[in-house]
Every structure is written in structure tokens, then in C-alpha cells.
CSV table of C-alpha atoms and ligand atoms in Angstrom, one decimal:
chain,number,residue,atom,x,y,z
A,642,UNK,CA,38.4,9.9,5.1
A,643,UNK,CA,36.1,7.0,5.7
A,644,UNK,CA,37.7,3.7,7.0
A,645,UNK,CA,36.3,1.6,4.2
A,646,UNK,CA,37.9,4.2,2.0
A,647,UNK,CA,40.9,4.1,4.0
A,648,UNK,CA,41.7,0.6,3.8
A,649,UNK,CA,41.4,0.5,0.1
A,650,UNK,CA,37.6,-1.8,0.7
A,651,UNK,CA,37.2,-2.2,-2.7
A,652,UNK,CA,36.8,-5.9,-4.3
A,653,UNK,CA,39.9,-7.0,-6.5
A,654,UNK,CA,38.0,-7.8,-9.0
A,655,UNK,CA,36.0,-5.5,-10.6
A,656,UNK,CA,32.3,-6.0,-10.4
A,657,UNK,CA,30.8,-7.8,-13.9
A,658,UNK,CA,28.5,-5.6,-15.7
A,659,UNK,CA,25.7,-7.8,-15.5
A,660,UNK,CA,26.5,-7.0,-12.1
A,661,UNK,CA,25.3,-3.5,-11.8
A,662,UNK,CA,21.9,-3.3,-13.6
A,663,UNK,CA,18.8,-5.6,-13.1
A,664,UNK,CA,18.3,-8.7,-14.6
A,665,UNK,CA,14.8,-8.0,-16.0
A,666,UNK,CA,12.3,-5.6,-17.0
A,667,UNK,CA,10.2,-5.0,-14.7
A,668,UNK,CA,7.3,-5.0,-16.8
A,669,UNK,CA,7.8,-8.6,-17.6
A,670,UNK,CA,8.1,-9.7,-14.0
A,671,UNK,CA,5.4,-7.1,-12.1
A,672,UNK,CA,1.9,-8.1,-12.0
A,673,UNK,CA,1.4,-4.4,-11.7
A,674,UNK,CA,2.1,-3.9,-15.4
A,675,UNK,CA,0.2,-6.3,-16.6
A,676,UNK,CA,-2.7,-5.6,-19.3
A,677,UNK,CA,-5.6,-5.7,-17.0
A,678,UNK,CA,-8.0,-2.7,-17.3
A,679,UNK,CA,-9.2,-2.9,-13.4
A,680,UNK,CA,-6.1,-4.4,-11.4
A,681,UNK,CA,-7.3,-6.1,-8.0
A,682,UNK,CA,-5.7,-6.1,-4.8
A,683,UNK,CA,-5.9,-7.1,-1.1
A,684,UNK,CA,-5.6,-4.4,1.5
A,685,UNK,CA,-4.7,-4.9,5.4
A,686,UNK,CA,-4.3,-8.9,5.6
A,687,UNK,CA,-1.3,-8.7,8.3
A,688,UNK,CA,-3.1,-7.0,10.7
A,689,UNK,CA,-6.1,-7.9,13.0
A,690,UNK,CA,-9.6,-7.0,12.4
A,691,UNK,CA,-8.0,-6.5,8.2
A,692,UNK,CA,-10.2,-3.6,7.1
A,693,UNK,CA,-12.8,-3.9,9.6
A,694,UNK,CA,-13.1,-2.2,12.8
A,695,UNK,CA,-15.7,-4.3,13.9
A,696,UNK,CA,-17.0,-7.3,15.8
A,697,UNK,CA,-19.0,-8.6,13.1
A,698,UNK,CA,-18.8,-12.6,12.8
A,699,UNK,CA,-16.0,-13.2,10.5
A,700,UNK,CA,-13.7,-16.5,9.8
A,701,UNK,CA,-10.6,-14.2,9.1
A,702,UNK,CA,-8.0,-14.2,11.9
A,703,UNK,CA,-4.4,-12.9,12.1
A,704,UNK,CA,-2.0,-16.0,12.1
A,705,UNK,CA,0.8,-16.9,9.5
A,706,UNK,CA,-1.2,-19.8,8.0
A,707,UNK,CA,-4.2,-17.7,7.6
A,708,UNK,CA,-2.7,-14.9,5.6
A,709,UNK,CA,-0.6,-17.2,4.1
A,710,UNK,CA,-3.7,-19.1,2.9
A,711,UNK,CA,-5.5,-15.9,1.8
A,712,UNK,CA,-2.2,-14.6,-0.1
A,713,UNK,CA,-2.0,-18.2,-2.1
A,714,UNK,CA,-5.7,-17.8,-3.1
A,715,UNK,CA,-5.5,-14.2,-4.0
A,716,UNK,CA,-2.6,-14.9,-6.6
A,717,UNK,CA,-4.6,-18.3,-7.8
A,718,UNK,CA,-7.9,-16.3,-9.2
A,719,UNK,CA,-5.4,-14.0,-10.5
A,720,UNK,CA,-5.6,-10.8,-8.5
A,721,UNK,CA,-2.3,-8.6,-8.7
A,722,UNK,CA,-1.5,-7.0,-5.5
A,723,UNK,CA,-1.1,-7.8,-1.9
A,724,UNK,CA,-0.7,-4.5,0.0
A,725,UNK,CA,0.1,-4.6,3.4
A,726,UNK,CA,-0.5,-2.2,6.1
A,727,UNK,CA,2.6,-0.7,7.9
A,728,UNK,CA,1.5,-0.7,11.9
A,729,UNK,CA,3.7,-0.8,14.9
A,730,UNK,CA,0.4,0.2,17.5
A,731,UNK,CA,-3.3,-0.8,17.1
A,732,UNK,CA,-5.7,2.7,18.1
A,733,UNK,CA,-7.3,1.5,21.7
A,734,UNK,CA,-10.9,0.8,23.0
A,735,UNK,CA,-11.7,-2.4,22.6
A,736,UNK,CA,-10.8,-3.6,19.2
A,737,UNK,CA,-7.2,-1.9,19.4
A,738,UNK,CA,-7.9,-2.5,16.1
A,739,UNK,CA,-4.4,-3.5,13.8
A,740,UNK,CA,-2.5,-3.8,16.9
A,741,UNK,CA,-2.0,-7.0,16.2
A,742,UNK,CA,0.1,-7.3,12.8
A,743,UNK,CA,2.8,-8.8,11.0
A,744,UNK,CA,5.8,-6.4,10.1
A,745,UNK,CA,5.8,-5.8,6.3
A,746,UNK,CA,9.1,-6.7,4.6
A,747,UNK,CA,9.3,-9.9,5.9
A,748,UNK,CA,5.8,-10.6,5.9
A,749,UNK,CA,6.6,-9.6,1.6
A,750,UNK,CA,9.3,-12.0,2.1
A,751,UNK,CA,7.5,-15.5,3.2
A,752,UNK,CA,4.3,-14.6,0.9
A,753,UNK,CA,6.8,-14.3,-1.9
A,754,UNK,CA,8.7,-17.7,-1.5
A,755,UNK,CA,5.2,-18.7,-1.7
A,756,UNK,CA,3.2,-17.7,-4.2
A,757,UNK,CA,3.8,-17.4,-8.3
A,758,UNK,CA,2.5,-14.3,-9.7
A,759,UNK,CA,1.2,-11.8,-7.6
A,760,UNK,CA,2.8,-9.2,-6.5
A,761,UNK,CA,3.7,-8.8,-3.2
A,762,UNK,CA,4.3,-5.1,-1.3
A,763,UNK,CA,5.8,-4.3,1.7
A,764,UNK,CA,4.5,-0.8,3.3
A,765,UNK,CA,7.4,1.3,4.4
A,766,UNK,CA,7.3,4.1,6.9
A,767,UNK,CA,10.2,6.0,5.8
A,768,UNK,CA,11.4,7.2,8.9
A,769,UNK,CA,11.6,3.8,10.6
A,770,UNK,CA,14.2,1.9,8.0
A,771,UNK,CA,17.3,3.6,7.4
A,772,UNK,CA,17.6,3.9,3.4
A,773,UNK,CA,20.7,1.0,3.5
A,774,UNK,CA,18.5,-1.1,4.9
A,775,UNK,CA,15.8,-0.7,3.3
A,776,UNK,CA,16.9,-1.2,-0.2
A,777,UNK,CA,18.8,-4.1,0.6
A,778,UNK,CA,15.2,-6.0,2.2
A,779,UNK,CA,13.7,-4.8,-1.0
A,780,UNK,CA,16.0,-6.1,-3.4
A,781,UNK,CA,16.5,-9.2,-1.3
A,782,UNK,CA,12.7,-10.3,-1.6
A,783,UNK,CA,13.0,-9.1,-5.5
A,784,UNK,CA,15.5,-11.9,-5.9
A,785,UNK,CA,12.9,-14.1,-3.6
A,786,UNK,CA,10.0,-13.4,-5.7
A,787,UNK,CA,11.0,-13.2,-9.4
A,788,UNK,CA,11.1,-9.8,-9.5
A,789,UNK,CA,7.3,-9.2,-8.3
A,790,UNK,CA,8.3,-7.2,-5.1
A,791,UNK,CA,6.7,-4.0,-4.3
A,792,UNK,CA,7.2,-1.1,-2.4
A,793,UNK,CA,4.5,1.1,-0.5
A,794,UNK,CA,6.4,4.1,0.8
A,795,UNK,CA,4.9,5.9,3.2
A,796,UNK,CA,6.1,9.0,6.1
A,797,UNK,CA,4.1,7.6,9.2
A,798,UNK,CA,1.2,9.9,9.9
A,799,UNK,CA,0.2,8.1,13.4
A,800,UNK,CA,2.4,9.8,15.7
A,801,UNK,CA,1.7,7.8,18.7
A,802,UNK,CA,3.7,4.8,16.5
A,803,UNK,CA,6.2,7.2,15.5
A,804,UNK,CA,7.0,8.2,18.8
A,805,UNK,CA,7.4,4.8,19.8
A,806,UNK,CA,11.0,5.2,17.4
A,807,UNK,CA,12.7,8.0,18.5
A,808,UNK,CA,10.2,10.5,20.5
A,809,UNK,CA,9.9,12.7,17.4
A,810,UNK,CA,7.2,13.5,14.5
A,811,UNK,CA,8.1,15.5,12.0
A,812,UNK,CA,6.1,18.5,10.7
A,813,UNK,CA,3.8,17.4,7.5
A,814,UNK,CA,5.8,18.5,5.1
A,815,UNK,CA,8.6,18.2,6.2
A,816,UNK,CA,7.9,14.4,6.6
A,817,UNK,CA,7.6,14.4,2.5
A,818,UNK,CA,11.1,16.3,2.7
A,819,UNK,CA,12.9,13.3,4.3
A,820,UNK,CA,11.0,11.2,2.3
A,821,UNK,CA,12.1,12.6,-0.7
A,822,UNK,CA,15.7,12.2,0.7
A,823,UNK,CA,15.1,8.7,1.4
A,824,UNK,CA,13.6,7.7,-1.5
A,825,UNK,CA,16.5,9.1,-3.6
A,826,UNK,CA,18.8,7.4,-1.4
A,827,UNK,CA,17.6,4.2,-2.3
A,828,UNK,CA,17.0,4.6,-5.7
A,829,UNK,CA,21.0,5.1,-6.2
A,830,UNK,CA,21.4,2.5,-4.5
A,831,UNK,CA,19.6,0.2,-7.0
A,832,UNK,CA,20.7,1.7,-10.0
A,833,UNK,CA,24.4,3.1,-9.2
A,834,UNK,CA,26.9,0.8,-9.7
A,835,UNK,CA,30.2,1.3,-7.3
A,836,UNK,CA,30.2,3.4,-4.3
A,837,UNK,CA,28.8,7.0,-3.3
A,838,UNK,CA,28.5,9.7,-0.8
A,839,UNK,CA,25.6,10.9,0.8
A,840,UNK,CA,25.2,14.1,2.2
A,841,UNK,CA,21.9,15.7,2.5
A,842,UNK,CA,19.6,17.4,5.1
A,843,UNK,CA,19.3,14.2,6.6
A,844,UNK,CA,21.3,11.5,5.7
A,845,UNK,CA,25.7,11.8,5.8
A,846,UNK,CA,26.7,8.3,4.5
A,847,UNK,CA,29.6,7.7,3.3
A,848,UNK,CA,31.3,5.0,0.3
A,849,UNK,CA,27.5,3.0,0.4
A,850,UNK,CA,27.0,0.6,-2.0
A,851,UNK,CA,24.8,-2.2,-2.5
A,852,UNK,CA,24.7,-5.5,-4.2
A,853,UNK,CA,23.0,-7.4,-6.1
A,854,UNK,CA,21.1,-4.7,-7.8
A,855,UNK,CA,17.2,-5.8,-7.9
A,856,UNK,CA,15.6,-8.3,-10.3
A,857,UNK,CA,13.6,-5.9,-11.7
A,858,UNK,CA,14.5,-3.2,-13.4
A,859,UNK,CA,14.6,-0.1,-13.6
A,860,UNK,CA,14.0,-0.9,-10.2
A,861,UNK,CA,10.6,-2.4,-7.9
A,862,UNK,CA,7.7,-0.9,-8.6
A,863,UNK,CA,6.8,1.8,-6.0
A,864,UNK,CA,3.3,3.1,-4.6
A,865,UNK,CA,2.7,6.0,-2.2
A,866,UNK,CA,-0.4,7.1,-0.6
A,867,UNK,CA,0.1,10.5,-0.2
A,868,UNK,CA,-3.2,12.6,-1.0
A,869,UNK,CA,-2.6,16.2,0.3
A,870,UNK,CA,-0.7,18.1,-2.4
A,871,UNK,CA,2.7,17.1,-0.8
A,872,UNK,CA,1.9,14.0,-0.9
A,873,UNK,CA,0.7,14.2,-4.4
A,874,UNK,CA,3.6,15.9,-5.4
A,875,UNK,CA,5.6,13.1,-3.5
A,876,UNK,CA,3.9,10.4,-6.1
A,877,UNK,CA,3.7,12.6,-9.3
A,878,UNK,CA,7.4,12.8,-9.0
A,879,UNK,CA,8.6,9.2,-7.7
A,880,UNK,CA,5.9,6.5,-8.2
A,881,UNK,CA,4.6,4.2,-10.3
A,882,UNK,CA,0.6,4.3,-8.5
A,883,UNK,CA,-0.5,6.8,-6.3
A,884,UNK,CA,-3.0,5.1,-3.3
A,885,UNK,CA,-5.8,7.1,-3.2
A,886,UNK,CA,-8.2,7.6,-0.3
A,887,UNK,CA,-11.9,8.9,-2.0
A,888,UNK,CA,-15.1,10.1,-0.7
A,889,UNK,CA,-17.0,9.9,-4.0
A,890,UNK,CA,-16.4,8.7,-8.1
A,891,UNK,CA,-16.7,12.6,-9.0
A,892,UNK,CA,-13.5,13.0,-6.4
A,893,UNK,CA,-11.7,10.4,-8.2
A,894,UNK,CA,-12.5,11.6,-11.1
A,895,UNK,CA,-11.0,15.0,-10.7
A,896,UNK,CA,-8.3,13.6,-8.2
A,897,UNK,CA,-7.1,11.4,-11.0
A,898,UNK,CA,-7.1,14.1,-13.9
A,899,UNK,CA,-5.2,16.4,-11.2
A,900,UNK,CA,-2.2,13.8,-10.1
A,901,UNK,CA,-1.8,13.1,-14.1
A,902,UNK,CA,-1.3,16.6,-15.0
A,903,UNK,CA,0.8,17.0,-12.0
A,904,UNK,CA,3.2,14.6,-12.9
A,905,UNK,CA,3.2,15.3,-16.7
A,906,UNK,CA,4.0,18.9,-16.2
A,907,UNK,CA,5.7,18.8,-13.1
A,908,UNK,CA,8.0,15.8,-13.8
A,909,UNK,CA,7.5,15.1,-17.3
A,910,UNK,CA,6.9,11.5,-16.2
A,911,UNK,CA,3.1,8.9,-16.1
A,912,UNK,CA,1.6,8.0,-12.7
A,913,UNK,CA,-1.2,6.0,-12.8
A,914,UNK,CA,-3.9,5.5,-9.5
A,915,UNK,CA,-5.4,3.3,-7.7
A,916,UNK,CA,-8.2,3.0,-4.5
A,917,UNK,CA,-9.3,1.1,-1.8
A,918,UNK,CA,-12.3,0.2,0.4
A,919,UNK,CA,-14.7,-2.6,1.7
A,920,UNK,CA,-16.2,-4.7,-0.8
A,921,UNK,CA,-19.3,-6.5,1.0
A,922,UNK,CA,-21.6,-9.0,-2.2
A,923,UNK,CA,-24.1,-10.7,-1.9
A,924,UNK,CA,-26.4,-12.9,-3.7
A,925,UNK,CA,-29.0,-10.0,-2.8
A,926,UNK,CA,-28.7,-6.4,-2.1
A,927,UNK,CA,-30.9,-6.7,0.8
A,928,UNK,CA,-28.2,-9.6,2.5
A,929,UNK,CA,-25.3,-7.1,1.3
A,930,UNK,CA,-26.4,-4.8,3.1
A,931,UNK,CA,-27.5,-6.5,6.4
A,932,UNK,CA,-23.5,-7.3,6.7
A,933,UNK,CA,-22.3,-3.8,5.3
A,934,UNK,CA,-25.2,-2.6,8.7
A,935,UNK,CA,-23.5,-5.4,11.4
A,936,UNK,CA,-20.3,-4.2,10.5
A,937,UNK,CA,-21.1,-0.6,11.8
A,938,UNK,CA,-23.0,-2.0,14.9
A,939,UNK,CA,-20.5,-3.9,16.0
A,940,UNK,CA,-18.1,-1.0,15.5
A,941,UNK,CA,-15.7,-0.1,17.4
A,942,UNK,CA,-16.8,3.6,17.5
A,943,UNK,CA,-14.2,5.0,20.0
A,944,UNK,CA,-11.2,3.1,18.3
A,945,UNK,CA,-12.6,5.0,15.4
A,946,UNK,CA,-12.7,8.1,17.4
A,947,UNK,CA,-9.0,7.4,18.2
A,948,UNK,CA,-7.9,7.3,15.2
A,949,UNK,CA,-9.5,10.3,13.8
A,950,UNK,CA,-8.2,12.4,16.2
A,951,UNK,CA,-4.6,11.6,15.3
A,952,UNK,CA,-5.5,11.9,11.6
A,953,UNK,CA,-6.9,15.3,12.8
A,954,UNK,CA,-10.9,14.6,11.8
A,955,UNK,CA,-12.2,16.1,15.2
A,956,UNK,CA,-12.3,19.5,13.6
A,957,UNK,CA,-15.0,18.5,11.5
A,958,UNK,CA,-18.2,20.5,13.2
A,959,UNK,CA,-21.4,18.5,12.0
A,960,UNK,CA,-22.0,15.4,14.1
A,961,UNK,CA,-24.0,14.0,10.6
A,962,UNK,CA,-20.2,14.4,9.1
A,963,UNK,CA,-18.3,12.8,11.9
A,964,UNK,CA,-20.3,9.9,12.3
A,965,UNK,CA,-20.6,9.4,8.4
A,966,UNK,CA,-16.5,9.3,8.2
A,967,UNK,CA,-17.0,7.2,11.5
A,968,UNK,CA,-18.5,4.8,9.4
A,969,UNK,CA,-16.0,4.5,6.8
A,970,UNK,CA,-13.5,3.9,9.1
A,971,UNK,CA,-15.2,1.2,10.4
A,972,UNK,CA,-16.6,-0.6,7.4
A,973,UNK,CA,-12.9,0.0,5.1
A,974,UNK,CA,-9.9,1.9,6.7
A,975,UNK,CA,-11.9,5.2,5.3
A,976,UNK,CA,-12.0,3.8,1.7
A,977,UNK,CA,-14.5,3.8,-1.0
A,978,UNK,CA,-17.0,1.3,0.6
A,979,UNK,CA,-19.2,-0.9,-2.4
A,980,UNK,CA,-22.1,-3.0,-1.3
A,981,UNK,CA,-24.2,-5.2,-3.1
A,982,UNK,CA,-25.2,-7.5,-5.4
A,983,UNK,CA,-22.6,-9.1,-7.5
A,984,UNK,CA,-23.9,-7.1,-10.8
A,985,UNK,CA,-23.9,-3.8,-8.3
A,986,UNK,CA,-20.5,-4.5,-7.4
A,987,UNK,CA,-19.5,-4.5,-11.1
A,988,UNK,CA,-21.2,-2.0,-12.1
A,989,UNK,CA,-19.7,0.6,-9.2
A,990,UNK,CA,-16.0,-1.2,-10.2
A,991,UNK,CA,-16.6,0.1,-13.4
A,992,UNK,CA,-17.6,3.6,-12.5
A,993,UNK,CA,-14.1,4.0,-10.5
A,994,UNK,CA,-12.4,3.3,-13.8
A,995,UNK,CA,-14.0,5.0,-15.3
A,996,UNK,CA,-13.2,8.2,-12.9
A,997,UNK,CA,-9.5,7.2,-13.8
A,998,UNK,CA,-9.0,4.4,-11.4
A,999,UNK,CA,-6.5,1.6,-12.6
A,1000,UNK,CA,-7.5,-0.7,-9.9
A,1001,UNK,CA,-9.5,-1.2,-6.6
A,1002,UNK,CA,-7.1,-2.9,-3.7
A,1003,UNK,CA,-9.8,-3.9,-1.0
A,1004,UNK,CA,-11.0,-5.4,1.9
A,1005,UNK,CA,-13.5,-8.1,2.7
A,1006,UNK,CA,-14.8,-9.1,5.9
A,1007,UNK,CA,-13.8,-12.4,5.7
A,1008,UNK,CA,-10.8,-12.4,3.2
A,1009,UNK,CA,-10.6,-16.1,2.5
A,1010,UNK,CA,-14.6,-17.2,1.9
A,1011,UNK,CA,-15.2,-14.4,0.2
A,1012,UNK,CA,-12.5,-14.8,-2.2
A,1013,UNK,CA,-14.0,-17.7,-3.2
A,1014,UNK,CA,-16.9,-15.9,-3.7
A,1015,UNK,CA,-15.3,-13.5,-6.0
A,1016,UNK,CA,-14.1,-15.8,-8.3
A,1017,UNK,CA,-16.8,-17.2,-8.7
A,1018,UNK,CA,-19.9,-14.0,-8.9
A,1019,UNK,CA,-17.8,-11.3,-9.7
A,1020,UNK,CA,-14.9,-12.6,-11.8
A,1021,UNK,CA,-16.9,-13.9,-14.8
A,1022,UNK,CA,-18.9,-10.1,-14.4
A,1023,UNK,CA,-16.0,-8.5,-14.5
A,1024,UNK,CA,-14.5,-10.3,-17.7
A,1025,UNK,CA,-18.1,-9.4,-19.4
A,1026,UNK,CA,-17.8,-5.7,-18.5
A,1027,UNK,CA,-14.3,-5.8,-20.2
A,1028,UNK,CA,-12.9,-4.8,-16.8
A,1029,UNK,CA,-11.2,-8.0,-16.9
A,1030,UNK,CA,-9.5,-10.0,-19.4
B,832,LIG,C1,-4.6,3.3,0.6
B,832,LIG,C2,-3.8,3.9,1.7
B,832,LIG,C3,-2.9,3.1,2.4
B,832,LIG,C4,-2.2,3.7,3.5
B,832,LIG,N1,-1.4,2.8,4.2
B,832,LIG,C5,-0.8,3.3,5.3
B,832,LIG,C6,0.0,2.5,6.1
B,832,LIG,O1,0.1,1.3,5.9
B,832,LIG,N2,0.6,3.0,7.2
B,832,LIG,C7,0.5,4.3,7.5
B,832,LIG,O2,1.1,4.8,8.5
B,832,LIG,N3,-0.2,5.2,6.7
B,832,LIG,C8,-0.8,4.7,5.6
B,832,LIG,N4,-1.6,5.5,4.8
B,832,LIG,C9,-1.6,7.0,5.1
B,832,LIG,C10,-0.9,7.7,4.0
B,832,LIG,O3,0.5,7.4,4.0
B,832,LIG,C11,-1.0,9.3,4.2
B,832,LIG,O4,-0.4,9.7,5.4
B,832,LIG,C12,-2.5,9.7,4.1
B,832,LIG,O5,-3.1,9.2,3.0
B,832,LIG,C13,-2.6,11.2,4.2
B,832,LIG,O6,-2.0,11.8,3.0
B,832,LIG,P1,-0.9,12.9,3.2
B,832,LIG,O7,0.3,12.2,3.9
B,832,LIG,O8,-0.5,13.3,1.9
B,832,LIG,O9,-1.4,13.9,4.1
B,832,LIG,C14,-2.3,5.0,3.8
B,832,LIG,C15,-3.2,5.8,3.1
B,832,LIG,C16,-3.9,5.3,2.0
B,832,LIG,C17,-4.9,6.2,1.3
């Protein structure tokens, strides 16, 4: 028997209802649901270099007050996500690019206390937070923020990090497996009220509980990024937006048409998607893409390498095709890359959502400046193409 168990643990009282079950819908609290047609996020802002692996001139640097300015801004011209990248190592060479970064949850937690609206995601690699844990940080910056937390659950794909844990990686899908596990784990333990059991493949818990429950309910809103069909499967099943990676707008569109009918069928349950990449405007296309060119000439080509040699990219035969996916590793963490004039920016926003695309969470060299910049070129576009209101 366990010892809690045991020694009778139990609180005298018996818990209030109010208690065990949110105190809001999430819908009301989650910038995530609001009624935007083209959501916008920021991508990579805890971790040096941001999306670019590059030595092109930029103003953005990796210190609290910087991000922390950049997060406050984001939420004042209204954008609705801050996604963080989950890093424990940078990839070498000379940028070791990300190496430098700010652990997620509590990086959530301090943007939260200060900001209003936006909301803010932690990126989890599953196998690094034990499930306990893990709901309780959520929940914990949920009550922080208003109920505008987020989740970003991801398995760890970068084995050099994930051998900095425990020596092991699992097997792809097996990764998705424990994930799964996870996931569920969590789940109960912000919905269940009491105390439960847990014994699974890889979890043997026993009497957990947790409390408070989360503002928001039925519980945080959750993203994954998985795009192979595990992964896929992964969000159709548990998420609210799947994280794409995407070569092209045809891709999206079929990728998109593909996780929806997954998850209808599947799971009898909505999942909506969402991409990512570079965004480099100017007030010409020519200036555009003079940056968009000194970000890949400064690149750091053999970080790139690095890195897609873990991701398993050095199989790829044509050296056309590796230095093309070279490229958008270094101008956008291998995302969807759009460069140009503020009216060419709008117009390629509206072609991803078209393709099934509920919003674009992105980089920019220089997060802060070009914010500005945003809100004031691209915004009022935006509004005009009805991809904003
Ligand atoms: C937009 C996006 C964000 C991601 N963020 C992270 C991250 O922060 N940390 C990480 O280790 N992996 C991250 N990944 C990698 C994914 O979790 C995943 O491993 C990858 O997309 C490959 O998909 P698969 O796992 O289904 O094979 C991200 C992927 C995408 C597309």
C-alpha cells in the first residue's frame, strides 16, 4: 500500500466543488480562440540568434529585459502567441546557435506576470518533466496569467540534448508512445478531482493528485509539432493546433486537409494548424531581399550542417537540395520563409490561409524594430485583406 495511502493523507475536509474543475472557459481567457482569421505569433525569442542562424547585423540579443521587451510589444499590437523554443544545447560551429536560451516554463511564467492578453506557451520536451511536475508548472502560470497559458508538447528529437538527461533516446515512435502516456497523465491530473493510480508502460505512480485545477478549462490549450504520421496522429488525437513545418502552400494545403480528416475520423474531435518561418519586409522588395541574402551569407553553414544531421537530412543526395534546406535553416528554423514588400507579405499570409493555415507564428531578424514595423505596414494590410479584424 502506498504511504500516503497508509496514513489515511486525505484532507478532513472534503475538497469544495468549485475546487475540482476550472474556473473559466478557456475560450474566454485564450487568445488562441479568439476570432481572428490569421492568428500571429512569435517563434524562438528565448534563445540566441531567435530564428536566425546567422551573423547578420541585428539589434535582437538574448537577455531578460530584451525578450521581456519584445513579449510586452508583441501582446500590445495584439498578436496571440509567444512560442518558445525548448533547448537545453545550441548545434556547434561558430554560432552554436540557441545554445544560449532561457528554459520555457518559467520563462512562460515571468512573460505572464507581465503582459495582458497574449498568450504565453511553454515548449515541453516530454521526456525531461516528469508528468507531476509538469502539470503542476502549467497550472501554476494558468493561475499567473489569467488563464492564457499554453502548452507546446514536444518528444525531444535532438538526441545530443536528450542524452544530456539520462544517456537514452528513444526510438521515433516510441517517443510518441511515452508521449501519449505523458500527456494522458497530465490531463487527469487537471480534470480528476481526488486521487489516482498510474500504472502504464512507463509511468507507476501512485494516489497523485493535484491542486488547484487550471484556470482554464477544460484545460490549457495544447500545441504539438509533430509532422510524421505519429506525430500527426499524436495532434489529431490530443491538441488543439498542430505546428507545422512546410516546404510549399500546395504542402499546407494538403497537410492541412490530411490532419483534419485524421482527427475527425480518427478521434472524432477538430484540430486546427498553424506554421512558422522568417518574415523579412521591407519598404521595397529589392531591400527585402538584400536582408533575406545577408542572412544566408552570414550563415552559419556548418551549425546548419549539425543540425541536419541529427534531424537525419544528410541522406538527401542532391547538393542543389541540401544547400536549399541549408538555407531555410538558416533564414527560419526550416520554416516557410516570406520576403518582401509589405503588400507581398500580405498577399503570401493570405495564401497560407488559405491552404488551411489558422496562423503564422514567426521570426524576424530583429524581433523588437521590426515589430514596430509590423504594426505599422503590415497590420492595417492585414485588417484590409480581412485576415485581420
Ligand atoms: C514549429 C515547430 C516547433 C518545434 N519546436 C521544437 C522545440 O522547441 N524543441 C524541440 O526539441 N523540437 C521542436 N520541434 C520538433 C518537433 O517536435 C518534431 O520533432 C519535428 O517537427 C519532427 O516531427 P516528428 O516528431 O513527427 O517526426 C518543433 C517543430 C516545429 C515544426
Amino acid at each position: 500500500m502506498a504511504i500516503a495511502a497508509e496514513l489515511g493523507l486525505v484532507p478532513a475536509t472534503p475538497r469544495a466543488p468549485h475546487e475540482n474543475t476550472p474556473l473559466a472557459d478557456g475560450r474566454t481567457t485564450n487568445a488562441m480562440f479568439a476570432e481572428q482569421p490569421l492568428k500571429l505569433g512569435l517563434f524562438g525569442t528565448n534563445c540566441s540568434y531567435g530564428l536566425t542562424m546567422s551573423e547578420a547585423a541585428t539589434g535582437y540579443e538574448l537577455t531578460w529585459p530584451h525578450t521581456l521587451e519584445i513579449a510586452q510589444k508583441a501582446d500590445r499590437i495584439g498578436f496571440e502567441a509567444l512560442v518558445p523554443v525548448a533547448r537545453w544545447r545550441g548545434f556547434g560551429s561558430t554560432t552554436n546557435y540557441n545554445g544560449t536560451c532561457f528554459e520555457t516554463y518559467t520563462w512562460a511564467a515571468g512573460l505572464s506576470q507581465a503582459t495582458e492578453r497574449i498568450t504565453v506557451f511553454a515548449t515541453s520536451h516530454v521526456p525531461t518533466v516528469h508528468p507531476i511536475v509538469a502539470a503542476k508548472m502549467a497550472t501554476t502560470i494558468d493561475h499567473i496569467s489569467g488563464g492564457r497559458f499554453g502548452l507546446n508538447i514536444v518528444m525531444g528529437w535532438f538526441s545530443p540534448e536528450m542524452e544530456m538527461f539520462d544517456g537514452t533516446q528513444r526510438e521515433h515512435d516510441e517517443r510518441y508512445a511515452y508521449g501519449q502516456e505523458w500527456m494522458d497523465f497530465v490531463g487527469r491530473l487537471w480534470s480528476e478531482p481526488g486521487s489516482f493510480d498510474v500504472e502504464s508502460t512507463f509511468f507507476s505512480c501512485q494516489d497523485v493528485e493535484a491542486y488547484p485545477k487550471p484556470v482554464q478549462g477544460p484545460r490549457p490549450v495544447l500545441i504539438n509539432a509533430g509532422n510524421s504520421p505519429a506525430g500527426m496522429a499524436f495532434s489529431a488525437r490530443n491538441v488543439d493546433v498542430n505546428f507545422a513545418a512546410m516546404t510549399t502552400v500546395e504542402d499546407m494545403a494538403d497537410y492541412t486537409k490530411r490532419l483534419r480528416e485524421l482527427a475527425r475520423t480518427d478521434y472524432d474531435r477538430d484540430v486546427s494548424a498553424m506554421t512558422y518561418g522568417l518574415i523579412v519586409c521591407r519598404d521595397t522588395e529589392a531591400e527585402a531581399h538584400a536582408v533575406y541574402q545577408d542572412i544566408l551569407d552570414k550563415g552559419d553553414r556548418d551549425g546548419a550542417n549539425n543540425l541536419m544531421k541529427v534531424a537525419g537530412m544528410q541522406m538527401r543526395s542532391l547538393d542543389a537540395q541540401i544547400a536549399a534546406f541549408q538555407d531555410r535553416f538558416i533564414a527560419g528554423w526550416g520554416g516557410y520563409p516570406i520576403i518582401g514588400t509589405p503588400e507581398q507579405v500580405v498577399d503570401e499570409l493570405g495564401r497560407i490561409h488559405a491552404a488551411g493555415m489558422g496562423g503564422m507564428i514567426m521570426g524576424l531578424l530583429d524581433y523588437s524594430a521590426e515589430l514596430d514595423y509590423f504594426d505599422d505596414k503590415i497590420m492595417p494590410l492585414l485588417k484590409e485583406a480581412g485576415l485581420r479584424v
